[in-house]
Tab-separated table of C-alpha atoms and ligand atoms in Angstrom:
chain	number	residue	atom	x	y	z
A	1	MET	CA	87.116	78.085	67.051
A	2	LEU	CA	89.399	80.111	64.774
A	3	ILE	CA	92.950	81.080	65.602
A	4	LEU	CA	94.590	83.777	63.537
A	5	GLY	CA	98.373	83.268	63.308
A	6	ALA	CA	100.406	80.038	63.419
A	7	GLY	CA	103.238	81.388	65.560
A	8	ALA	CA	104.191	80.384	69.086
A	9	ALA	CA	101.008	81.565	70.806
A	10	GLY	CA	98.558	80.494	68.082
A	11	LEU	CA	99.948	76.969	67.750
A	12	PHE	CA	100.159	76.443	71.486
A	13	CYS	CA	96.586	77.629	72.008
A	14	ALA	CA	95.464	75.359	69.145
A	15	LEU	CA	97.042	72.223	70.586
A	16	GLU	CA	95.814	72.905	74.133
A	17	ALA	CA	92.265	73.576	72.938
A	18	GLY	CA	92.414	70.587	70.586
A	19	LYS	CA	93.452	68.342	73.477
A	20	ARG	CA	90.350	69.531	75.306
A	21	GLY	CA	88.232	68.276	72.421
A	22	ARG	CA	87.618	71.597	70.687
A	23	ARG	CA	87.433	71.837	66.878
A	24	VAL	CA	90.232	74.205	65.961
A	25	ALA	CA	91.307	75.867	62.705
A	26	VAL	CA	94.490	77.946	62.562
A	27	ILE	CA	94.802	80.480	59.757
A	28	GLU	CA	98.250	81.655	58.694
A	29	HIS	CA	99.171	83.887	55.784
A	30	ALA	CA	102.772	82.649	55.523
A	31	ASP	CA	103.771	79.480	53.700
A	32	ARG	CA	104.882	77.689	56.860
A	33	ILE	CA	104.219	77.682	60.589
A	34	GLY	CA	106.353	79.271	63.305
A	35	LYS	CA	108.771	81.215	61.119
A	36	LYS	CA	109.878	83.403	64.008
A	37	ILE	CA	110.461	80.405	66.224
A	38	LEU	CA	112.834	79.034	63.578
A	39	ILE	CA	115.061	82.141	63.644
A	40	SER	CA	114.807	82.651	67.398
A	41	GLY	CA	117.716	82.316	69.785
A	42	GLY	CA	120.219	82.328	66.915
A	43	GLY	CA	118.446	79.265	65.428
A	44	ARG	CA	118.358	77.364	68.744
A	45	CYS	CA	115.215	78.944	70.251
A	46	ASN	CA	115.514	80.175	73.817
A	47	PHE	CA	112.128	78.596	74.504
A	48	THR	CA	111.684	79.627	78.144
A	49	ASN	CA	113.446	80.956	81.209
A	50	ILE	CA	113.274	78.924	84.395
A	51	HIS	CA	113.479	82.068	86.549
A	52	THR	CA	110.405	83.695	85.015
A	53	THR	CA	108.588	86.128	87.312
A	54	PRO	CA	106.080	88.897	86.513
A	55	GLN	CA	108.969	91.371	86.999
A	56	ASN	CA	110.487	90.113	83.737
A	57	PHE	CA	107.680	91.782	81.759
A	58	HIS	CA	106.532	95.285	81.153
A	59	SER	CA	103.124	96.601	80.258
A	60	ALA	CA	100.996	99.676	80.911
A	61	ASN	CA	99.213	97.351	83.356
A	62	PRO	CA	102.079	95.527	85.097
A	63	ASP	CA	99.962	93.045	87.099
A	64	PHE	CA	98.080	91.738	84.082
A	65	ALA	CA	100.510	88.916	83.193
A	66	ARG	CA	100.669	87.555	86.751
A	67	SER	CA	97.733	85.141	86.609
A	68	ALA	CA	98.569	83.478	83.267
A	69	LEU	CA	102.244	83.161	84.189
A	70	ALA	CA	101.357	81.501	87.501
A	71	ARG	CA	99.025	78.987	85.876
A	72	PHE	CA	101.386	77.902	83.096
A	73	THR	CA	104.991	77.947	84.246
A	74	PRO	CA	108.341	77.270	82.539
A	75	ARG	CA	108.259	73.792	84.186
A	76	ASP	CA	105.012	73.040	82.364
A	77	PHE	CA	106.555	73.836	78.995
A	78	LEU	CA	109.730	71.982	79.933
A	79	ALA	CA	107.665	68.877	80.709
A	80	LEU	CA	106.466	68.920	77.093
A	81	VAL	CA	110.013	69.423	75.796
A	82	LYS	CA	111.156	66.413	77.848
A	83	GLN	CA	108.203	64.331	76.719
A	84	HIS	CA	109.325	64.950	73.121
A	85	ARG	CA	112.923	64.054	74.096
A	86	ILE	CA	114.223	67.368	72.796
A	87	PRO	CA	117.802	67.896	73.964
A	88	TYR	CA	118.275	71.291	75.621
A	89	HIS	CA	120.678	73.174	77.868
A	90	GLU	CA	120.688	76.134	80.207
A	91	LYS	CA	122.900	78.849	78.779
A	92	THR	CA	123.031	81.576	81.429
A	93	LEU	CA	120.566	83.187	83.809
A	94	GLY	CA	117.985	80.402	83.454
A	95	GLN	CA	117.753	80.649	79.649
A	96	LEU	CA	116.842	77.260	78.118
A	97	PHE	CA	117.905	76.617	74.512
A	98	CYS	CA	117.565	73.629	72.179
A	99	ASP	CA	120.866	71.765	71.767
A	100	ASN	CA	120.189	71.115	68.088
A	101	SER	CA	117.758	73.405	66.354
A	102	ALA	CA	114.710	75.607	66.851
A	103	SER	CA	112.910	73.279	64.448
A	104	ASP	CA	112.675	70.831	67.385
A	105	ILE	CA	110.167	73.278	68.897
A	106	THR	CA	108.158	73.799	65.695
A	107	ASN	CA	108.119	69.999	65.218
A	108	LEU	CA	106.832	69.607	68.771
A	109	LEU	CA	104.053	72.118	68.156
A	110	GLU	CA	103.176	70.622	64.789
A	111	SER	CA	102.996	67.044	66.020
A	112	GLU	CA	100.923	68.018	69.087
A	113	CYS	CA	98.553	69.943	66.791
A	114	ARG	CA	98.271	66.920	64.498
A	115	ALA	CA	97.518	64.623	67.445
A	116	ALA	CA	94.855	67.072	68.625
A	117	ARG	CA	93.301	67.152	65.104
A	118	VAL	CA	93.963	70.850	64.633
A	119	GLN	CA	93.507	72.037	61.048
A	120	ILE	CA	96.135	74.488	59.820
A	121	PHE	CA	95.484	76.648	56.740
A	122	LEU	CA	98.713	78.125	55.342
A	123	ASN	CA	99.001	80.798	52.611
A	124	THR	CA	95.630	82.129	53.725
A	125	ARG	CA	95.359	85.893	53.825
A	126	ILE	CA	92.326	87.268	55.635
A	127	ALA	CA	91.024	90.412	54.010
A	128	GLU	CA	88.089	91.058	56.301
A	129	ALA	CA	86.722	90.076	59.704
A	130	SER	CA	83.198	90.611	60.975
A	131	ARG	CA	80.835	89.345	63.632
A	132	THR	CA	77.167	88.479	63.509
A	133	SER	CA	76.098	85.680	65.837
A	134	GLU	CA	79.599	84.303	65.187
A	135	PHE	CA	82.929	85.528	63.827
A	136	ILE	CA	83.386	85.468	60.065
A	137	LEU	CA	86.782	85.696	58.374
A	138	ARG	CA	87.011	86.060	54.601
A	139	SER	CA	89.963	85.063	52.467
A	140	GLY	CA	89.277	85.371	48.724
A	141	SER	CA	86.238	83.227	48.095
A	142	ASN	CA	86.736	81.211	51.333
A	143	GLU	CA	84.857	81.973	54.491
A	144	PHE	CA	85.655	80.738	58.010
A	145	ARG	CA	83.009	80.931	60.730
A	146	ALA	CA	83.232	80.159	64.442
A	147	PRO	CA	81.813	81.337	67.772
A	148	ALA	CA	85.319	82.144	69.103
A	149	LEU	CA	88.179	84.041	67.461
A	150	ILE	CA	91.662	84.008	68.964
A	151	VAL	CA	93.988	86.673	67.600
A	152	ALA	CA	97.636	85.533	67.746
A	153	THR	CA	99.152	87.617	64.966
A	154	GLY	CA	102.223	88.726	66.943
A	155	GLY	CA	103.975	92.101	66.812
A	156	LEU	CA	105.416	94.269	64.065
A	157	SER	CA	109.043	93.205	64.264
A	158	ILE	CA	110.750	91.599	61.248
A	159	PRO	CA	108.141	92.473	58.585
A	160	LYS	CA	109.920	90.238	56.076
A	161	MET	CA	109.011	87.233	58.264
A	162	GLY	CA	105.310	88.003	57.842
A	163	ALA	CA	104.625	90.477	60.662
A	164	THR	CA	101.530	92.596	60.015
A	165	SER	CA	99.410	95.114	61.879
A	166	PHE	CA	96.307	93.007	61.229
A	167	GLY	CA	95.836	92.029	64.892
A	168	TYR	CA	95.962	95.656	66.043
A	169	ASP	CA	93.629	96.752	63.228
A	170	LEU	CA	91.163	94.007	64.105
A	171	ALA	CA	91.316	94.985	67.787
A	172	ARG	CA	90.546	98.608	66.857
A	173	GLN	CA	87.723	97.479	64.577
A	174	PHE	CA	86.098	95.788	67.590
A	175	GLY	CA	86.523	98.890	69.762
A	176	HIS	CA	89.766	98.060	71.582
A	177	ASN	CA	92.350	100.604	72.598
A	178	ILE	CA	95.941	100.022	71.436
A	179	ILE	CA	98.823	101.117	73.649
A	180	PRO	CA	101.193	102.811	71.142
A	181	THR	CA	103.652	100.285	69.715
A	182	ARG	CA	107.445	100.673	69.531
A	183	PRO	CA	110.301	98.426	68.450
A	184	ALA	CA	111.905	96.796	71.525
A	185	LEU	CA	114.873	94.545	72.234
A	186	VAL	CA	116.466	96.550	69.455
A	187	PRO	CA	119.931	98.098	68.863
A	188	LEU	CA	120.235	101.852	69.479
A	189	LEU	CA	121.718	104.385	67.073
A	190	PHE	CA	124.361	107.019	67.793
A	191	HIS	CA	123.987	110.660	66.840
A	192	ARG	CA	126.495	111.790	64.215
A	193	THR	CA	129.235	112.944	66.600
A	194	ASP	CA	129.148	109.753	68.631
A	195	GLN	CA	129.043	107.688	65.469
A	196	GLN	CA	132.151	109.455	64.169
A	197	ARG	CA	133.857	108.890	67.493
A	198	TYR	CA	132.921	105.294	68.181
A	199	SER	CA	132.009	103.454	64.981
A	200	ALA	CA	135.629	102.285	64.728
A	201	LEU	CA	134.904	100.239	67.863
A	202	ALA	CA	132.400	98.003	66.002
A	203	GLY	CA	132.743	94.490	67.384
A	204	VAL	CA	134.128	95.564	70.785
A	205	SER	CA	132.134	94.262	73.733
A	206	THR	CA	132.298	95.040	77.446
A	207	GLU	CA	130.144	94.444	80.514
A	208	VAL	CA	128.079	97.479	81.556
A	209	ILE	CA	125.087	98.514	83.606
A	210	ALA	CA	122.648	100.214	81.232
A	211	SER	CA	119.955	102.332	82.930
A	212	SER	CA	116.973	104.357	81.892
A	213	GLY	CA	114.659	105.766	84.533
A	214	LYS	CA	114.257	103.153	87.282
A	215	ASN	CA	115.270	100.238	85.070
A	216	SER	CA	118.767	98.877	84.758
A	217	PHE	CA	120.453	95.796	83.315
A	218	ARG	CA	123.942	94.471	83.937
A	219	GLU	CA	125.031	92.541	80.867
A	220	LYS	CA	127.350	92.822	77.861
A	221	MET	CA	127.217	95.819	75.526
A	222	LEU	CA	128.451	95.672	71.936
A	223	PHE	CA	129.591	98.556	69.733
A	224	THR	CA	128.220	98.416	66.184
A	225	HIS	CA	128.984	100.556	63.117
A	226	ARG	CA	125.877	102.623	63.783
A	227	GLY	CA	125.466	102.532	67.545
A	228	LEU	CA	125.187	100.118	70.446
A	229	SER	CA	123.793	96.621	70.809
A	230	GLY	CA	124.376	93.522	72.959
A	231	PRO	CA	122.076	92.210	75.691
A	232	ALA	CA	122.354	95.233	78.039
A	233	ILE	CA	121.371	97.634	75.250
A	234	LEU	CA	118.601	95.415	73.855
A	235	GLN	CA	117.113	95.149	77.347
A	236	ILE	CA	117.204	98.877	78.057
A	237	SER	CA	115.857	99.706	74.577
A	238	SER	CA	112.500	98.274	75.668
A	239	TYR	CA	112.245	101.011	78.299
A	240	TRP	CA	113.629	103.869	76.186
A	241	ASN	CA	110.907	106.365	75.285
A	242	GLY	CA	112.742	107.879	72.334
A	243	ALA	CA	113.821	111.039	74.138
A	244	GLN	CA	115.338	110.477	77.561
A	245	PRO	CA	119.042	109.732	78.097
A	246	ILE	CA	120.523	106.273	78.601
A	247	HIS	CA	123.105	105.975	81.374
A	248	LEU	CA	125.944	103.495	81.015
A	249	ASP	CA	128.202	102.375	83.834
A	250	LEU	CA	131.156	101.149	81.783
A	251	ALA	CA	133.051	99.774	84.772
A	252	PRO	CA	130.515	98.283	87.175
A	253	ASP	CA	131.935	97.669	90.672
A	254	ARG	CA	135.373	98.662	89.472
A	255	ASP	CA	137.652	101.561	90.311
A	256	ALA	CA	139.649	101.882	87.115
A	257	THR	CA	141.868	104.718	88.332
A	258	ALA	CA	142.520	103.511	91.912
A	259	ALA	CA	146.141	102.544	91.177
A	260	LEU	CA	146.717	105.811	89.354
A	261	ARG	CA	145.370	107.907	92.222
A	262	SER	CA	147.629	106.242	94.742
A	263	SER	CA	150.684	106.775	92.545
A	264	SER	CA	152.730	109.921	92.000
A	265	GLN	CA	153.351	108.918	88.387
A	266	ARG	CA	150.375	110.190	86.471
A	267	ASN	CA	150.216	110.717	82.734
A	268	LEU	CA	148.325	109.619	79.636
A	269	THR	CA	150.396	106.471	79.074
A	270	ILE	CA	149.875	105.268	82.624
A	271	THR	CA	146.154	106.085	82.432
A	272	LEU	CA	145.926	104.018	79.241
A	273	LYS	CA	147.668	101.109	80.975
A	274	ALA	CA	145.211	101.369	83.869
A	275	LEU	CA	142.223	101.265	81.499
A	276	GLN	CA	143.659	98.365	79.532
A	277	GLN	CA	143.407	96.235	82.644
A	278	PHE	CA	139.640	96.628	82.582
A	279	PHE	CA	138.702	97.236	78.951
A	280	PRO	CA	139.570	95.936	75.490
A	281	ASN	CA	142.536	97.891	74.062
A	282	ARG	CA	140.582	99.502	71.259
A	283	PHE	CA	138.034	100.851	73.687
A	284	ALA	CA	140.637	102.116	76.173
A	285	GLU	CA	142.492	104.018	73.441
A	286	ARG	CA	139.404	105.533	71.883
A	287	TRP	CA	137.862	106.505	75.214
A	288	LEU	CA	141.019	108.342	76.215
A	289	GLN	CA	141.112	110.112	72.877
A	290	PHE	CA	137.867	111.887	73.776
A	291	HIS	CA	137.708	111.765	77.564
A	292	ALA	CA	141.307	112.050	78.812
A	293	PRO	CA	141.567	113.694	82.251
A	294	ALA	CA	141.979	117.483	81.991
A	295	ASP	CA	145.043	117.194	84.209
A	296	TYR	CA	146.129	114.579	86.700
A	297	THR	CA	144.986	116.132	89.941
A	298	ASN	CA	142.888	113.984	92.249
A	299	SER	CA	139.761	115.887	91.346
A	300	SER	CA	140.331	115.462	87.577
A	301	LEU	CA	140.924	111.764	88.039
A	302	ALA	CA	137.767	111.517	90.133
A	303	ALA	CA	135.792	113.279	87.370
A	304	PHE	CA	137.338	110.921	84.816
A	305	GLU	CA	136.372	107.920	86.966
A	306	ASN	CA	132.832	109.266	87.406
A	307	GLN	CA	132.392	109.616	83.694
A	308	LEU	CA	133.338	105.979	83.193
A	309	HIS	CA	130.490	105.100	85.561
A	310	ASP	CA	127.950	107.408	83.967
A	311	TRP	CA	128.367	107.765	80.236
A	312	THR	CA	125.164	109.581	79.324
A	313	LEU	CA	123.833	109.296	75.797
A	314	ILE	CA	120.672	110.291	74.035
A	315	PRO	CA	120.389	107.821	71.165
A	316	ALA	CA	119.364	109.159	67.764
A	317	GLY	CA	116.839	106.344	67.501
A	318	THR	CA	116.650	102.583	67.167
A	319	GLU	CA	117.320	100.170	64.321
A	320	GLY	CA	113.509	99.878	64.032
A	321	TYR	CA	111.170	96.962	63.452
A	322	GLU	CA	113.560	95.496	60.849
A	323	LYS	CA	115.965	94.575	63.658
A	324	ALA	CA	113.741	94.527	66.752
A	325	GLU	CA	113.106	91.183	68.440
A	326	VAL	CA	109.756	92.319	69.780
A	327	THR	CA	107.153	95.086	69.832
A	328	THR	CA	106.148	96.862	73.033
A	329	GLY	CA	102.635	98.193	73.421
A	330	GLY	CA	99.668	96.495	71.770
A	331	VAL	CA	96.147	95.528	72.774
A	332	ASP	CA	95.342	97.357	76.008
A	333	THR	CA	95.170	94.737	78.769
A	334	ARG	CA	92.652	96.763	80.760
A	335	GLU	CA	90.083	95.585	78.230
A	336	LEU	CA	91.035	91.884	78.507
A	337	SER	CA	90.427	89.287	81.207
A	338	SER	CA	93.769	88.368	82.808
A	339	LYS	CA	92.407	84.880	83.466
A	340	SER	CA	91.259	84.000	79.955
A	341	MET	CA	92.619	86.728	77.625
A	342	GLU	CA	89.031	87.243	76.455
A	343	SER	CA	87.917	90.704	75.399
A	344	ARG	CA	85.767	92.502	77.956
A	345	LEU	CA	84.119	94.314	75.054
A	346	VAL	CA	83.359	91.476	72.627
A	347	PRO	CA	82.492	88.021	74.026
A	348	GLY	CA	84.292	85.209	72.203
A	349	LEU	CA	87.171	87.421	71.021
A	350	PHE	CA	90.592	86.642	72.529
A	351	PHE	CA	94.089	88.150	72.155
A	352	ILE	CA	97.219	86.171	73.046
A	353	GLY	CA	101.002	86.434	72.661
A	354	GLU	CA	102.903	89.467	71.491
A	355	VAL	CA	99.913	91.356	70.043
A	356	VAL	CA	98.933	92.026	73.673
A	357	ASP	CA	100.614	94.869	75.588
A	358	VAL	CA	102.916	92.528	77.543
A	359	THR	CA	106.611	92.492	76.593
A	360	GLY	CA	109.214	90.219	78.107
A	361	HIS	CA	112.849	90.892	78.784
A	362	LEU	CA	115.477	89.208	76.650
A	363	GLY	CA	116.117	85.607	77.714
A	364	GLY	CA	113.185	83.320	76.828
A	365	PHE	CA	110.504	85.402	78.528
A	366	ASN	CA	108.628	86.309	75.348
A	367	PHE	CA	108.060	82.682	74.426
A	368	GLN	CA	107.004	81.955	78.019
A	369	TRP	CA	104.378	84.706	77.646
A	370	ALA	CA	103.249	83.198	74.328
A	371	TRP	CA	102.803	79.730	75.942
A	372	ALA	CA	101.205	81.065	79.150
A	373	SER	CA	98.730	83.449	77.497
A	374	ALA	CA	97.813	80.762	74.945
A	375	SER	CA	97.218	78.252	77.700
A	376	ALA	CA	95.045	80.736	79.630
A	377	ALA	CA	92.822	81.251	76.581
A	378	ALA	CA	92.646	77.529	75.723
A	379	ARG	CA	91.530	76.609	79.246
A	380	SER	CA	88.565	78.923	79.051
A	381	LEU	CA	87.355	77.879	75.600
B	1	FAD	C1	115.228	87.376	65.617
B	1	FAD	C2	114.336	87.060	66.783
B	1	FAD	C3	114.777	86.203	67.775
B	1	FAD	C4	113.967	85.929	68.877
B	1	FAD	N1	114.433	85.063	69.829
B	1	FAD	C5	113.672	84.804	70.905
B	1	FAD	C6	114.093	83.836	71.871
B	1	FAD	O1	115.116	83.155	71.703
B	1	FAD	N2	113.307	83.667	72.985
B	1	FAD	C7	112.133	84.350	73.167
B	1	FAD	O2	111.462	84.150	74.178
B	1	FAD	N3	111.674	85.212	72.229
B	1	FAD	C8	112.405	85.433	71.110
B	1	FAD	N4	111.936	86.288	70.150
B	1	FAD	C9	110.589	86.866	70.314
B	1	FAD	C10	109.531	85.799	69.948
B	1	FAD	O3	109.848	85.255	68.679
B	1	FAD	C11	108.125	86.401	69.914
B	1	FAD	O4	107.863	87.118	71.079
B	1	FAD	C12	107.083	85.295	69.752
B	1	FAD	O5	107.304	84.631	68.529
B	1	FAD	C13	105.683	85.867	69.795
B	1	FAD	O6	104.773	84.826	69.526
B	1	FAD	P1	103.374	85.150	68.826
B	1	FAD	O7	102.765	83.828	68.523
B	1	FAD	O8	102.619	86.135	69.600
B	1	FAD	O9	103.777	85.849	67.466
B	1	FAD	P2	104.566	85.243	66.219
B	1	FAD	O10	105.414	84.105	66.630
B	1	FAD	O11	105.194	86.408	65.542
B	1	FAD	O12	103.410	84.629	65.293
B	1	FAD	C14	102.457	85.437	64.659
B	1	FAD	C15	101.983	84.682	63.436
B	1	FAD	O13	100.877	85.363	62.888
B	1	FAD	C16	101.043	85.401	61.478
B	1	FAD	N5	100.277	86.540	60.973
B	1	FAD	C17	100.549	87.862	61.142
B	1	FAD	N6	99.602	88.582	60.517
B	1	FAD	C18	98.727	87.693	59.958
B	1	FAD	C19	97.551	87.828	59.203
B	1	FAD	N7	97.077	89.043	58.870
B	1	FAD	N8	96.905	86.710	58.805
B	1	FAD	C20	97.384	85.485	59.120
B	1	FAD	N9	98.500	85.292	59.839
B	1	FAD	C21	99.156	86.386	60.264
B	1	FAD	C22	102.548	85.544	61.273
B	1	FAD	O14	102.921	85.153	59.980
B	1	FAD	C23	103.052	84.610	62.363
B	1	FAD	O15	103.167	83.275	61.903
B	1	FAD	C24	112.699	86.541	69.015
B	1	FAD	C25	112.239	87.378	67.997
B	1	FAD	C26	113.037	87.631	66.888
B	1	FAD	C27	112.507	88.530	65.806
């Protein structure tokens, strides 16, 4: 069998299939395996999340991921990490990171592949794929043939790391529908007025609830020179359709003006002091510069408080694939088996990992999908 892409999903599928006695070749156009794994989690790879549930993923077909996730769980991957004596820790919210380096995970995958006699071809660019009685991939004068082809070419994010649209193109070539792709887990950009107002806050971070439609995330938000980032913003970016507003509760569960409302002394200085108890100074000052209460009546203070809990922004856009951690959309899951990831249109053709229209939240869920979908395919091969 041929696996296209030596990233998280491709390598994991290769080693699982190899362990089952299959002859496996992995074809990778980059000069080394698992480049994205190496830069993941700030270099420490958030390799899974122990609280993974199907609700941590989105897709045009939300139930699709359920079966694969149930059959290969975070505990299963953790067992392998422990077997390789890789030191790890839980950071927050069930996120497991390597203590030392993400290369512990690529070393794990590489040594398991070696033990399972998987052949890995690096620097191999496939120009053309076709199918007769088997799949044929051509790279220069080389030809690879096999009865099964597993496409694990990932998404479009970070093109300089080797991301290509080859997987989507190949899916289309074989008649598959592609759910439109978008950068996700990506910083958002301000429009000009907001940028002029808030770019001076670059580096300031505060806890917020970021919402878009029915989805909301309570985590830190970070101001950047061009817009907003931080976990809450990255999470909500995956649900942003490019047009609707984002709502930000800047003071979740807090009543920033309570003391002010119960006092007879009400002015700008006292309002600033009240905000400084809840927010970084730079933010409190800048917010008041543009949103100071019209006067200090109870109703003005209530309106001021309400605005803190519902700052409504329409971003100008996102930082794009250059900065996105993942790609939403991809191979339409309605044309794949949820049990094996095999195409319902072309027997022997499989799609796994990020190229599929399943996108995880921030926090180790995308690697868990890579492992789980890879394992589902390997079990059926
Ligand atoms: C900066 C950053 C940090 C991240 N941190 C985390 C994290 O901590 N935790 C987490 O869960 N997720 C994280 N992610 C997301 C995670 O890296 C991906 O979801 C995951 O790598 C997807 O696995 P994959 O195997 O499907 O694709 P990839 O890992 O992207 O692998 C695809 C492989 O296919 C190869 N390829 C592409 N086109 C071709 C072609 N035409 N021919 C041959 N080979 C090809 C690529 O070179 C690549 O090696 C992060 C992503 C980024 C960008």
